[in-house]
Coordinates of C-alpha atoms in Angstrom, one line a residue:
Chain A
M1240 CA 10.9 -13.5 -30.2
N1241 CA 10.6 -16.7 -28.4
G1242 CA 8.4 -16.8 -24.7
A1243 CA 11.6 -15.5 -22.8
N1244 CA 12.5 -12.3 -24.9
F1245 CA 8.8 -11.6 -24.6
V1246 CA 9.1 -11.7 -20.4
V1247 CA 12.6 -9.3 -20.8
H1248 CA 10.5 -7.3 -23.1
A1249 CA 7.0 -6.7 -21.1
L1250 CA 9.7 -6.7 -18.1
K1251 CA 11.1 -3.2 -19.6
E1252 CA 7.2 -2.6 -20.8
Q1253 CA 6.4 -2.3 -17.3
N1254 CA 10.0 0.4 -17.0
V1255 CA 11.6 -2.8 -14.7
T1256 CA 15.7 -1.5 -15.2
Q1257 CA 17.2 -4.1 -12.3
V1258 CA 16.2 -7.7 -11.7
F1259 CA 18.0 -9.7 -9.2
G1260 CA 18.1 -13.7 -9.1
Y1261 CA 20.2 -17.3 -9.8
P1262 CA 20.5 -19.2 -13.2
G1263 CA 19.5 -22.7 -13.4
G1264 CA 18.2 -25.3 -16.2
A1265 CA 14.3 -24.6 -16.2
I1266 CA 14.9 -21.1 -16.4
M1267 CA 17.9 -21.1 -18.9
P1268 CA 16.0 -19.7 -21.9
L1269 CA 15.3 -16.6 -20.0
Y1270 CA 18.7 -16.1 -18.8
D1271 CA 19.4 -16.5 -22.3
A1272 CA 16.7 -13.5 -23.0
L1273 CA 18.6 -11.2 -20.2
Y1274 CA 22.0 -11.8 -21.7
D1275 CA 21.8 -9.2 -24.1
G1276 CA 17.8 -8.1 -23.3
G1277 CA 18.6 -4.6 -21.8
V1278 CA 17.4 -5.6 -18.2
K1279 CA 20.5 -5.2 -15.9
H1280 CA 20.5 -8.5 -13.8
L1281 CA 22.5 -9.3 -10.3
L1282 CA 23.7 -12.4 -9.2
C1283 CA 23.3 -12.8 -6.0
R1284 CA 25.1 -16.3 -4.2
H1285 CA 21.9 -17.6 -3.2
E1286 CA 17.7 -17.3 -4.6
Q1287 CA 16.8 -16.1 -0.8
G1288 CA 19.7 -13.6 -1.0
A1289 CA 18.1 -12.6 -4.0
A1290 CA 14.5 -11.8 -2.8
M1291 CA 15.7 -10.5 -0.2
A1292 CA 17.9 -8.0 -2.4
A1293 CA 14.4 -7.6 -4.7
I1294 CA 12.7 -6.5 -1.6
G1295 CA 15.8 -3.9 -0.6
Y1296 CA 15.2 -2.9 -3.6
A1297 CA 11.3 -2.4 -4.0
R1298 CA 11.9 -0.7 -0.7
A1299 CA 14.9 1.8 -1.3
T1300 CA 12.5 3.0 -4.4
G1301 CA 9.1 2.6 -4.0
K1302 CA 9.1 0.5 -7.4
V1303 CA 8.6 -3.0 -8.0
G1304 CA 11.1 -5.6 -7.1
V1305 CA 11.6 -8.3 -9.4
C1306 CA 13.8 -11.8 -8.5
I1307 CA 14.3 -14.4 -10.7
A1308 CA 14.9 -18.6 -9.9
T1309 CA 15.3 -21.6 -11.3
S1310 CA 12.6 -24.7 -10.7
G1311 CA 12.6 -26.8 -7.8
P1312 CA 15.3 -25.6 -5.5
G1313 CA 15.7 -22.4 -6.6
A1314 CA 11.9 -21.7 -6.5
T1315 CA 11.6 -23.6 -2.7
N1316 CA 15.1 -20.9 -1.5
L1317 CA 12.5 -18.2 -2.8
I1318 CA 9.7 -19.0 -0.7
T1319 CA 11.2 -17.0 2.4
G1320 CA 11.7 -13.6 0.7
L1321 CA 8.0 -13.7 -0.7
A1322 CA 7.1 -14.8 2.7
D1323 CA 8.7 -11.5 4.2
A1324 CA 7.5 -9.6 1.2
L1325 CA 3.8 -10.7 1.9
L1326 CA 3.8 -9.8 5.6
D1327 CA 5.4 -6.5 5.0
S1328 CA 3.4 -5.8 2.2
I1329 CA 6.0 -5.2 -0.8
P1330 CA 5.8 -5.3 -4.3
I1331 CA 7.6 -8.1 -5.8
I1332 CA 7.6 -10.1 -8.7
A1333 CA 9.2 -13.6 -8.6
I1334 CA 9.5 -15.5 -11.6
T1335 CA 10.7 -18.9 -11.1
G1336 CA 11.4 -21.7 -14.3
Q1337 CA 9.4 -24.9 -14.1
V1338 CA 9.7 -28.1 -15.8
P1339 CA 8.0 -28.3 -19.6
T1340 CA 4.4 -28.7 -19.4
N1341 CA 4.4 -32.4 -20.6
L1342 CA 6.3 -32.9 -17.5
I1343 CA 4.2 -31.0 -14.8
G1344 CA 3.1 -34.0 -12.5
T1345 CA 5.4 -36.7 -13.4
D1346 CA 8.3 -35.6 -10.4
A1347 CA 10.5 -34.7 -13.5
F1348 CA 14.4 -33.5 -12.3
Q1349 CA 14.0 -30.5 -10.2
E1350 CA 10.2 -30.4 -10.2
I1351 CA 8.3 -29.3 -7.3
D1352 CA 4.6 -27.5 -7.2
V1353 CA 6.0 -24.0 -6.9
F1354 CA 2.4 -22.6 -7.6
G1355 CA 1.1 -25.0 -5.0
L1356 CA 3.9 -23.1 -2.2
S1357 CA 3.3 -20.2 -3.2
L1358 CA -0.6 -20.1 -2.3
A1359 CA 0.5 -19.1 1.7
C1360 CA 3.3 -16.8 0.7
T1361 CA 2.2 -14.3 -2.3
K1362 CA -0.6 -12.5 -2.8
H1363 CA -1.1 -14.2 -5.7
S1364 CA 0.6 -16.8 -8.0
F1365 CA 0.1 -17.6 -11.8
M1366 CA 1.4 -20.5 -13.7
V1367 CA 1.5 -19.9 -17.2
Q1368 CA 0.0 -23.0 -19.4
S1369 CA 0.4 -21.6 -22.6
A1370 CA 2.2 -18.3 -24.5
D1371 CA -1.1 -16.6 -25.0
Q1372 CA -1.2 -16.2 -21.1
L1373 CA 2.3 -14.6 -20.9
G1374 CA 1.3 -11.0 -21.6
P1375 CA -1.6 -10.4 -19.5
I1376 CA 0.0 -12.5 -16.6
I1377 CA 2.6 -10.6 -16.4
E1378 CA 0.5 -7.3 -17.0
Q1379 CA -2.0 -8.8 -14.2
A1380 CA 1.0 -9.7 -12.1
F1381 CA 2.2 -6.1 -12.2
E1382 CA -1.0 -4.7 -11.5
I1383 CA -1.8 -6.7 -8.3
A1384 CA 1.4 -6.4 -7.0
T1385 CA 1.5 -2.8 -6.7
T1386 CA -2.2 -2.2 -6.2
G1387 CA -4.6 -1.7 -2.8
R1388 CA -2.6 -3.5 -0.4
P1389 CA 1.2 -4.1 -2.2
G1390 CA 2.5 -7.5 -2.3
P1391 CA 4.1 -10.2 -3.6
V1392 CA 3.5 -12.1 -6.9
L1393 CA 4.4 -15.4 -8.5
I1394 CA 4.7 -16.3 -12.3
D1395 CA 6.0 -19.9 -12.6
L1396 CA 6.8 -20.0 -16.5
P1397 CA 7.5 -23.6 -17.7
K1398 CA 10.5 -24.1 -20.1
D1399 CA 8.9 -24.9 -23.3
I1400 CA 6.8 -21.8 -23.3
Q1401 CA 9.7 -19.8 -22.5
I1402 CA 11.6 -21.5 -25.7
G1403 CA 8.4 -21.8 -28.1
P1404 CA 7.1 -18.7 -30.0
S1405 CA 5.4 -15.9 -28.1
V1406 CA 1.9 -14.3 -28.8
A1407 CA 1.8 -10.7 -29.2
H1408 CA 0.7 -8.6 -26.8
T1409 CA -0.5 -4.8 -26.1
L1410 CA -0.1 -3.2 -22.5
A1411 CA -3.3 -1.9 -21.6
K1412 CA -3.1 1.2 -20.1
L1413 CA -5.0 1.1 -16.9
V1414 CA -7.2 3.7 -15.5
H1415 CA -7.7 4.2 -11.7
S1416 CA -11.1 5.9 -11.0
N1417 CA -10.9 8.6 -8.6
N1418 CA -12.1 7.2 -5.1
Y1419 CA -14.7 9.8 -4.0
L1420 CA -14.7 9.9 0.0
D1421 CA -18.0 9.2 2.5
N1422 CA -18.9 13.1 3.5
R1423 CA -20.8 11.5 6.1
L1424 CA -17.5 9.3 7.7
I1425 CA -15.2 12.4 7.1
A1426 CA -17.7 15.0 8.9
Q1427 CA -18.3 11.7 12.1
A1428 CA -14.1 11.5 12.0
K1429 CA -14.0 15.2 12.6
L1430 CA -16.0 15.3 15.4
M1431 CA -14.2 12.6 17.2
I1432 CA -11.2 14.2 16.7
E1433 CA -12.2 17.8 17.4
S1434 CA -14.4 16.3 20.7
S1435 CA -11.3 14.6 21.9
N1436 CA -9.0 15.4 24.9
K1437 CA -6.1 12.9 24.6
P1438 CA -5.9 11.6 20.5
L1439 CA -3.2 9.6 19.7
L1440 CA -1.8 8.8 16.1
Y1441 CA -0.3 5.4 15.5
V1442 CA 0.9 5.1 12.5
G1443 CA 1.6 1.9 10.6
G1444 CA 4.4 1.1 7.3
G1445 CA 0.9 1.6 5.4
V1446 CA 2.0 5.4 5.2
G1447 CA 5.0 4.6 3.5
M1448 CA 2.9 1.9 1.4
A1449 CA 0.4 4.5 0.0
N1450 CA 3.3 7.3 -0.3
A1451 CA 0.9 9.4 2.1
V1452 CA 4.2 10.4 4.0
S1453 CA 3.6 13.8 3.1
E1454 CA -0.2 13.9 3.9
L1455 CA 0.8 12.4 7.1
R1456 CA 3.1 15.0 7.6
D1457 CA 0.9 17.8 7.1
F1458 CA -1.9 16.7 8.8
I1459 CA 0.8 16.5 12.3
E1460 CA 1.5 20.2 11.6
Q1461 CA -1.8 21.7 11.2
T1462 CA -3.5 19.5 14.1
R1463 CA -0.2 18.9 16.8
I1464 CA -1.9 15.9 17.4
P1465 CA 1.0 13.6 19.6
S1466 CA 2.0 10.5 17.9
V1467 CA 3.6 6.7 17.9
C1468 CA 4.7 4.6 15.0
T1469 CA 5.4 1.0 14.6
L1470 CA 8.6 -0.8 13.3
K1471 CA 7.4 -0.5 9.9
A1472 CA 6.2 3.3 9.7
I1473 CA 9.9 4.5 11.3
G1474 CA 10.9 7.8 9.3
C1475 CA 7.5 8.3 8.4
I1476 CA 7.2 11.2 11.5
P1477 CA 10.4 13.7 11.8
H1478 CA 12.2 12.4 14.8
H1479 CA 12.2 16.1 15.8
S1480 CA 8.7 16.6 15.7
P1481 CA 7.8 17.5 19.4
Y1482 CA 4.8 15.0 20.4
F1483 CA 6.5 12.1 18.6
M1484 CA 7.5 9.7 20.8
G1485 CA 9.0 7.1 18.8
M1486 CA 8.3 3.4 18.6
V1487 CA 5.2 1.7 20.5
G1488 CA 4.7 -2.3 21.8
M1489 CA 7.3 -4.9 23.1
H1490 CA 10.4 -2.6 22.3
G1491 CA 8.4 0.2 22.0
S1492 CA 9.4 3.5 24.2
K1493 CA 8.3 3.7 27.6
A1494 CA 6.3 7.1 26.6
S1495 CA 4.7 5.5 23.4
N1496 CA 3.2 2.6 25.6
L1497 CA 2.1 4.6 28.3
A1498 CA 0.4 7.4 26.0
I1499 CA -1.5 4.4 23.7
Q1500 CA -3.1 3.1 27.5
E1501 CA -3.9 6.6 28.4
C1502 CA -5.8 7.7 24.8
D1503 CA -9.0 8.8 24.6
L1504 CA -9.0 8.3 20.9
L1505 CA -6.6 6.6 18.8
I1506 CA -6.3 7.1 14.9
A1507 CA -4.7 4.0 13.4
I1508 CA -3.3 4.7 10.1
G1509 CA -1.9 2.2 7.9
A1510 CA -1.3 -0.3 10.9
R1511 CA -3.1 -3.5 11.3
F1512 CA -2.8 -4.5 15.7
D1513 CA -0.2 -6.5 15.4
D1514 CA 0.4 -8.5 18.5
R1515 CA 3.9 -7.3 18.8
V1516 CA 2.4 -3.3 18.9
T1517 CA -0.8 -4.3 21.1
G1518 CA 0.7 -6.7 23.7
K1519 CA -2.2 -7.9 25.6
L1520 CA -5.4 -7.0 22.8
D1521 CA -8.0 -6.7 25.6
E1522 CA -6.1 -4.5 27.7
F1523 CA -4.2 -2.2 24.5
A1524 CA -5.4 1.3 24.8
P1525 CA -8.8 0.2 26.9
N1526 CA -10.2 3.6 27.8
A1527 CA -9.6 4.8 23.3
K1528 CA -12.2 5.0 20.9
V1529 CA -10.9 4.2 17.3
I1530 CA -10.4 5.4 13.9
H1531 CA -9.0 2.8 11.4
L1532 CA -7.6 4.1 8.7
D1533 CA -6.4 1.3 6.1
I1534 CA -6.4 0.3 2.3
D1535 CA -7.3 -3.5 3.7
A1536 CA -10.8 -3.9 4.8
A1537 CA -10.1 -7.2 6.1
E1538 CA -7.8 -5.2 8.8
I1539 CA -10.7 -3.4 10.0
D1540 CA -12.3 -5.2 13.1
K1541 CA -9.7 -8.2 12.4
L1542 CA -8.3 -7.7 16.2
R1543 CA -9.9 -4.4 17.6
Q1544 CA -13.3 -3.4 16.9
V1545 CA -12.9 0.1 16.1
T1546 CA -15.7 3.2 16.1
L1547 CA -15.1 4.5 12.7
S1548 CA -12.8 2.5 9.9
M1549 CA -12.3 4.5 6.2
T1550 CA -10.5 1.9 3.4
D1551 CA -9.7 4.9 1.5
D1552 CA -6.3 6.7 0.0
L1553 CA -4.6 7.8 3.0
K1554 CA -3.5 10.6 0.7
Q1555 CA -7.1 11.6 -0.2
V1556 CA -8.5 10.5 3.7
L1557 CA -5.7 12.7 5.6
P1558 CA -6.3 16.4 4.3
A1559 CA -10.4 15.5 4.6
I1560 CA -10.1 14.7 8.6
T1561 CA -7.4 17.4 9.2
I1562 CA -9.1 19.4 12.5
K1563 CA -7.0 21.1 15.0
P1564 CA -8.2 19.6 18.5
N1565 CA -7.9 22.0 21.8
I1566 CA -5.6 19.4 23.9
T1567 CA -3.0 21.8 25.9
P1568 CA -3.1 19.7 28.5
W1569 CA -2.4 16.6 27.0
K1570 CA -0.1 17.9 24.6
K1571 CA 1.5 18.9 28.1
H1572 CA 1.4 15.5 29.5
I1573 CA 3.1 14.0 26.5
A1574 CA 5.6 16.2 26.1
T1575 CA 6.3 15.5 30.2
M1576 CA 6.4 12.3 29.7
K1577 CA 8.7 12.1 26.5
A1578 CA 11.4 14.3 28.4
K1579 CA 10.8 12.1 31.8
H1580 CA 11.4 8.9 29.7
V1581 CA 13.9 10.0 27.6
S1582 CA 16.8 7.4 26.6
R1583 CA 19.8 6.9 28.7
Y1584 CA 23.4 6.4 27.3
D1585 CA 25.7 6.8 30.2
H1586 CA 26.9 3.6 30.9
P1587 CA 29.8 2.3 32.9
G1588 CA 33.3 0.7 32.4
E1589 CA 34.8 0.5 28.9
P1590 CA 32.7 -2.3 27.0
I1591 CA 30.9 -0.9 23.9
F1592 CA 27.1 -0.4 25.0
A1593 CA 25.5 -0.7 21.6
P1594 CA 22.6 2.1 22.2
A1595 CA 25.3 4.6 22.7
L1596 CA 27.6 2.9 19.5
L1597 CA 24.2 3.9 17.1
R1598 CA 23.1 7.2 18.7
Q1599 CA 26.4 8.2 17.4
L1600 CA 26.4 6.6 14.2
A1601 CA 23.1 8.3 13.5
Q1602 CA 24.6 11.6 14.2
S1603 CA 27.4 10.6 12.2
I1604 CA 25.6 9.7 9.1
P1605 CA 24.3 11.3 5.7
G1606 CA 20.6 12.2 5.9
D1607 CA 20.0 9.9 2.7
T1608 CA 21.4 7.3 4.5
V1609 CA 20.0 4.1 4.1
I1610 CA 19.8 1.6 7.1
C1611 CA 19.5 -2.0 6.5
S1612 CA 19.4 -4.2 9.8
D1613 CA 18.6 -7.8 10.2
V1614 CA 16.4 -9.3 12.8
G1615 CA 17.3 -9.4 17.0
Q1616 CA 18.6 -7.4 19.6
H1617 CA 20.3 -5.1 17.5
Q1618 CA 17.4 -4.5 15.0
M1619 CA 15.4 -3.2 18.1
W1620 CA 18.5 -1.3 19.3
V1621 CA 18.5 0.6 15.7
A1622 CA 14.8 1.3 15.7
Q1623 CA 14.6 2.7 19.7
H1624 CA 18.2 5.0 19.1
M1625 CA 19.1 5.4 15.8
F1626 CA 16.9 8.3 13.7
V1627 CA 15.7 8.4 9.7
D1628 CA 13.3 10.9 8.5
R1629 CA 12.3 8.6 5.5
P1630 CA 10.6 5.3 5.6
E1631 CA 12.6 4.3 2.7
N1632 CA 15.8 4.7 4.6
H1633 CA 14.8 2.4 7.3
I1634 CA 14.4 -1.2 6.0
T1635 CA 14.2 -3.9 8.3
S1636 CA 12.1 -7.2 8.3
S1637 CA 9.1 -6.4 10.2
G1638 CA 6.5 -9.0 9.9
L1639 CA 7.8 -11.8 9.3
G1640 CA 11.2 -11.0 11.4
T1641 CA 13.3 -12.9 9.0
M1642 CA 17.2 -13.3 10.2
G1643 CA 19.7 -12.7 7.5
F1644 CA 17.6 -10.0 5.7
G1645 CA 20.0 -7.0 6.5
V1646 CA 22.6 -8.0 3.9
P1647 CA 20.8 -8.9 1.0
A1648 CA 18.3 -6.0 1.8
A1649 CA 21.5 -3.8 2.2
V1650 CA 22.2 -5.0 -1.6
G1651 CA 19.1 -4.5 -3.0
A1652 CA 19.2 -1.0 -1.6
Q1653 CA 22.6 -0.1 -2.9
V1654 CA 22.1 -0.6 -6.1
A1655 CA 18.6 1.0 -6.5
R1656 CA 20.5 4.4 -4.9
P1657 CA 24.0 4.0 -5.6
D1658 CA 24.7 7.5 -5.0
D1659 CA 23.7 7.0 -1.0
M1660 CA 25.4 5.5 1.9
V1661 CA 23.8 2.0 2.4
I1662 CA 24.6 0.6 6.3
A1663 CA 23.8 -2.9 6.8
I1664 CA 23.7 -3.6 11.1
S1665 CA 23.5 -7.4 12.2
G1666 CA 24.4 -9.1 14.4
D1667 CA 26.1 -12.3 14.4
G1668 CA 23.4 -14.8 14.2
S1669 CA 21.4 -13.3 11.6
F1670 CA 24.8 -12.2 9.5
M1671 CA 25.8 -16.0 8.9
M1672 CA 22.3 -16.5 7.7
N1673 CA 23.0 -14.8 4.4
V1674 CA 26.9 -14.3 4.5
Q1675 CA 27.5 -16.1 0.7
E1676 CA 25.7 -12.5 -0.2
L1677 CA 28.9 -11.0 0.7
G1678 CA 30.1 -12.2 -2.5
T1679 CA 27.6 -10.4 -4.4
I1680 CA 29.2 -7.1 -2.9
K1681 CA 32.3 -8.6 -4.1
R1682 CA 30.9 -8.9 -7.1
K1683 CA 29.3 -5.7 -7.8
K1684 CA 32.0 -4.1 -5.4
L1685 CA 29.2 -2.4 -3.9
P1686 CA 30.2 0.1 -1.1
I1687 CA 28.1 -1.3 1.3
K1688 CA 29.4 -0.4 4.8
I1689 CA 28.6 -3.4 7.6
L1690 CA 28.0 -3.0 11.3
L1691 CA 28.1 -6.2 12.9
I1692 CA 27.1 -6.2 16.6
D1693 CA 28.6 -9.1 18.3
N1694 CA 27.8 -10.5 21.1
Q1695 CA 28.6 -14.1 20.3
R1696 CA 25.2 -15.3 20.9
L1697 CA 21.6 -15.4 19.5
G1698 CA 21.1 -12.4 21.4
M1699 CA 17.3 -11.9 21.4
V1700 CA 16.3 -15.9 22.4
R1701 CA 19.5 -15.5 24.7
Q1702 CA 17.4 -12.5 26.3
W1703 CA 14.1 -14.4 26.4
Q1704 CA 15.9 -17.9 28.1
E1705 CA 17.5 -15.6 30.7
L1706 CA 14.1 -13.7 31.0
F1707 CA 11.1 -16.6 31.0
F1708 CA 13.3 -19.8 31.0
N1709 CA 15.6 -19.8 33.9
S1710 CA 18.4 -18.8 32.3
R1711 CA 18.7 -22.2 30.3
F1712 CA 20.5 -21.1 27.4
S1713 CA 19.6 -24.2 25.1
E1714 CA 21.5 -23.8 21.7
T1715 CA 22.3 -19.8 21.9
I1716 CA 25.5 -19.8 22.6
L1717 CA 27.9 -18.9 19.3
T1718 CA 31.2 -18.6 21.2
D1719 CA 32.8 -20.7 17.9
N1720 CA 31.7 -17.9 15.3
P1721 CA 34.4 -17.6 12.8
D1722 CA 36.9 -14.6 12.7
F1723 CA 34.5 -11.8 11.2
V1724 CA 37.4 -9.9 9.8
T1725 CA 39.7 -12.8 8.3
L1726 CA 36.1 -14.1 6.8
A1727 CA 35.1 -10.4 5.0
S1728 CA 38.8 -10.4 3.8
A1729 CA 38.2 -13.5 1.7
F1730 CA 35.7 -11.2 0.1
D1731 CA 37.8 -8.5 -0.6
I1732 CA 36.2 -6.2 2.0
P1733 CA 38.9 -4.3 4.7
G1734 CA 37.5 -4.3 8.6
E1735 CA 38.7 -4.3 11.8
T1736 CA 37.1 -5.0 15.1
I1737 CA 36.9 -3.0 18.0
K1738 CA 36.1 -3.5 21.7
T1739 CA 36.3 -0.5 23.6
K1740 CA 34.6 2.6 24.5
S1741 CA 37.7 4.4 23.5
Q1742 CA 37.8 3.0 19.9
I1743 CA 34.4 3.8 18.7
S1744 CA 35.0 7.5 17.1
Q1745 CA 37.9 6.5 15.1
A1746 CA 36.4 3.5 13.7
L1747 CA 32.9 5.2 12.8
Q1748 CA 35.3 7.4 11.0
R1749 CA 36.8 4.9 9.0
L1750 CA 33.5 2.7 8.6
L1751 CA 31.7 5.4 6.9
T1752 CA 34.8 7.4 5.2
S1753 CA 35.7 4.0 3.5
E1754 CA 35.8 4.3 -0.4
G1755 CA 34.7 0.7 -1.2
P1756 CA 33.0 -1.7 1.5
Y1757 CA 34.0 -2.2 5.1
L1758 CA 32.9 -4.4 7.9
L1759 CA 33.4 -3.0 11.4
H1760 CA 33.0 -5.8 14.2
V1761 CA 32.1 -4.7 17.3
S1762 CA 32.3 -6.8 20.4
I1763 CA 29.7 -6.4 23.0
S1764 CA 28.9 -8.1 26.1
E1765 CA 26.4 -11.1 26.3
A1766 CA 24.3 -9.5 29.0
E1767 CA 23.1 -6.1 27.5
N1768 CA 19.4 -6.9 26.8
V1769 CA 16.9 -4.8 24.9
W1770 CA 14.6 -2.4 27.1
P1771 CA 12.1 -2.0 28.0
L1772 CA 10.1 -4.9 27.0
V1773 CA 6.4 -6.1 27.5
P1774 CA 6.3 -9.6 28.2
P1775 CA 4.4 -11.9 26.8
G1776 CA 0.7 -11.9 27.3
A1777 CA 1.0 -8.3 29.6
P1778 CA -0.5 -5.0 28.6
N1779 CA 1.7 -2.4 26.7
D1780 CA 2.3 -0.4 30.8
K1781 CA 3.6 -3.4 31.9
M1782 CA 7.2 -2.7 30.9
M1783 CA 10.1 -4.6 32.1
E1784 CA 13.2 -2.1 32.5
S1785 CA 15.6 -4.8 33.8
I1786 CA 16.7 -7.8 35.0
E1787 CA 15.4 -7.2 38.5
Chain B
M495 CA -21.1 -21.7 14.5
K496 CA -21.6 -22.5 11.6
S497 CA -22.0 -20.2 8.3
L498 CA -23.3 -21.0 4.8
L499 CA -21.4 -19.1 2.0
I500 CA -22.6 -18.7 -1.6
I501 CA -19.5 -17.6 -3.5
E502 CA -19.0 -16.4 -6.9
A503 CA -15.6 -16.4 -8.7
K504 CA -13.6 -16.7 -12.0
N505 CA -13.2 -20.4 -12.9
S506 CA -9.4 -21.0 -12.5
P507 CA -7.8 -24.6 -11.6
E508 CA -6.7 -23.8 -8.4
F509 CA -9.4 -21.6 -7.0
L510 CA -11.2 -24.0 -4.6
E511 CA -7.5 -24.4 -3.2
R512 CA -6.9 -20.9 -2.4
L513 CA -10.1 -21.0 -0.9
L514 CA -10.1 -23.8 1.5
R515 CA -6.6 -22.8 2.6
V516 CA -7.7 -19.3 3.1
C517 CA -10.8 -21.0 5.3
R518 CA -8.7 -23.4 7.7
H519 CA -5.9 -20.5 8.0
R520 CA -8.4 -17.8 9.1
G521 CA -9.7 -20.4 12.0
F522 CA -13.0 -21.8 9.8
T523 CA -13.4 -25.8 9.6
T524 CA -14.6 -26.5 6.3
T525 CA -17.9 -28.7 6.7
N526 CA -19.6 -28.6 3.7
I527 CA -18.8 -27.6 0.1
N528 CA -20.4 -27.9 -3.5
A529 CA -18.6 -26.2 -6.8
E530 CA -20.2 -26.2 -10.1
T531 CA -19.2 -24.2 -13.2
G532 CA -22.0 -22.7 -15.3
N533 CA -22.9 -23.1 -18.7
S534 CA -20.0 -20.8 -20.0
Q535 CA -17.5 -22.6 -17.7
Q536 CA -16.1 -19.0 -16.9
T537 CA -17.1 -18.5 -13.5
L538 CA -17.7 -20.9 -10.5
H539 CA -20.4 -21.0 -7.9
I540 CA -19.4 -22.4 -4.4
T541 CA -21.3 -23.2 -1.7
I542 CA -19.7 -23.8 1.5
T543 CA -20.5 -24.4 5.0
V544 CA -17.8 -23.4 7.6
A545 CA -17.6 -23.6 11.3
S546 CA -15.7 -21.0 14.3
E547 CA -16.0 -19.7 17.0
R548 CA -14.8 -16.4 15.1
N549 CA -16.9 -13.8 13.5
I550 CA -17.9 -15.0 10.0
S551 CA -16.7 -11.3 8.7
L552 CA -13.3 -12.2 9.7
L553 CA -13.3 -14.9 6.7
T554 CA -15.4 -13.0 4.4
K555 CA -13.1 -10.2 4.1
Q556 CA -10.3 -12.2 3.3
I557 CA -12.2 -14.0 0.8
E558 CA -13.1 -10.9 -1.3
K559 CA -9.2 -10.6 -1.5
I560 CA -8.9 -13.5 -3.3
V561 CA -8.0 -12.3 -7.0
G562 CA -11.0 -13.4 -8.8
V563 CA -13.8 -13.5 -6.5
K564 CA -17.0 -11.5 -7.9
Q565 CA -19.7 -11.3 -4.7
V566 CA -19.5 -12.8 -1.1
A567 CA -22.7 -13.8 0.5
T568 CA -23.2 -14.8 3.7
L569 CA -26.5 -16.9 3.4
Q570 CA -26.9 -18.3 7.1
Q571 CA -25.5 -18.1 10.1
E572 CA -26.7 -20.3 12.9
K573 CA -25.5 -23.1 15.3
N574 CA -26.9 -25.9 13.0
I575 CA -27.0 -25.5 9.6
K576 CA -28.7 -28.8 8.2
A577 CA -28.8 -28.6 4.5
T578 CA -27.0 -27.0 2.4
A579 CA -26.8 -27.1 -1.2

């Protein structure tokens, strides 16, 4: 068994059944081993697409995503995907080919120091320098990617080690000891909750990553404490939960942002006080004591000084701190605010109003549908107006805000969950950034439904130019977009364009009932903006709700 | 404010690169550094002085997350550290 065969063997030992990638010179031995090695490989049409497909796979399943690329440009093309996985704490293993060890440092063909490049965009990285390191490195890589706060790990693998003989390695059986909670902190947390008049849960993506959704729901059910969530935590709390107010932050719901400012106890659960959530940090939840629950100790006191923190497993912590406070007036107030600031979908004229379209779509899809959104205005409309009831069913680039994420992430999600409907929702700017992955959809006949919301603009940038740069629309006009339906047809993907409200119902039906992939291209006005919006530097209760 | 940190880590070729990157990225300027391997060559002993307006715990918590770090201690924290190891 050579080194490349050993890698495939080790992947199987780690229960990897599916990888994503793109071959090239320095990784050819591994691709030879993959040829009949028993691990399925999906050829994407760009290494960035492979990385994002691996992320989509990981997020749709909770498993580790694996992507593979060659040295030099193949490896550098992975970098944005790795950064995306780092910011969103997604467990990814990236394997890159490297020139033979004797050529490293000689500026050989397709040689770049990807190990050096990886330092800022991975949780950890390895350069394999001898065959005997291969087994231990792969084992460590999987452990690092999945334990504590998950993240991407890169393994740079020189070609001579792939070709050379492997060294046997027995997979160690990892034993994770149970942590014992600090009873003093538990008692203090319960006391803080019990004595609070206006407690509020601020739920982040860490809940899903900790597989603690069930524990969170039990906690909410028993305590009846009102809640808001981050973009990455959408799906953790059932959308019909009576005191759940939706997303908080720059484009959060008005009720959420007002509640944050009014609460006297903020319980941050797997959340990290990101600037898109807090607005002006000094004025975020100004009256609140803070309990911060997060597995990553580096997040504690990073931005907001907290009253009490615990870095234990949320699955253990949440049941332990469950206590029902007497907060009837606060719950009534929350219910009133929620009702008062409910989204409205009445919109004049025949042009399509994207929020209403997305609401209608949400009401038309099966419960296990996976929504993969791209980045921009449509992403925020999806977050505001659609609803999913599992975090695995809402996949978007939250921390890095990576345009081009939606379609390749949908590829990964569809491969992971072939029996579930997967819908990629994109904008015309984002769609063009990884449009080559339509080739992957065609190649594997993936039945992905694509909803392309087209305002012929880089919409979110245009919105900010309108609001904060005196309507100087610098380089955001995309009236020269291609004919998207014709473009999709070149990849054997049927589709249609709609422009008016009266066309929506039947077009959605065709989209959702098509056997294979389908593109629904929706033309909207460039004048539509995302509301509310917390302007830069403002506190969350100073929301803009229109141009005036 | 300057801070003097003592770090013990598993020796690896790239450890100093990782450490210095984290210091810079988190807003700390390295003003002095000394690194030595022990007799076994397995462990790296580092003394580093960093300067920043930010709280030193923001940095030490990030350093503790670097794979291979065994121990981080903040030995001194004052406006002027005249001598380091």
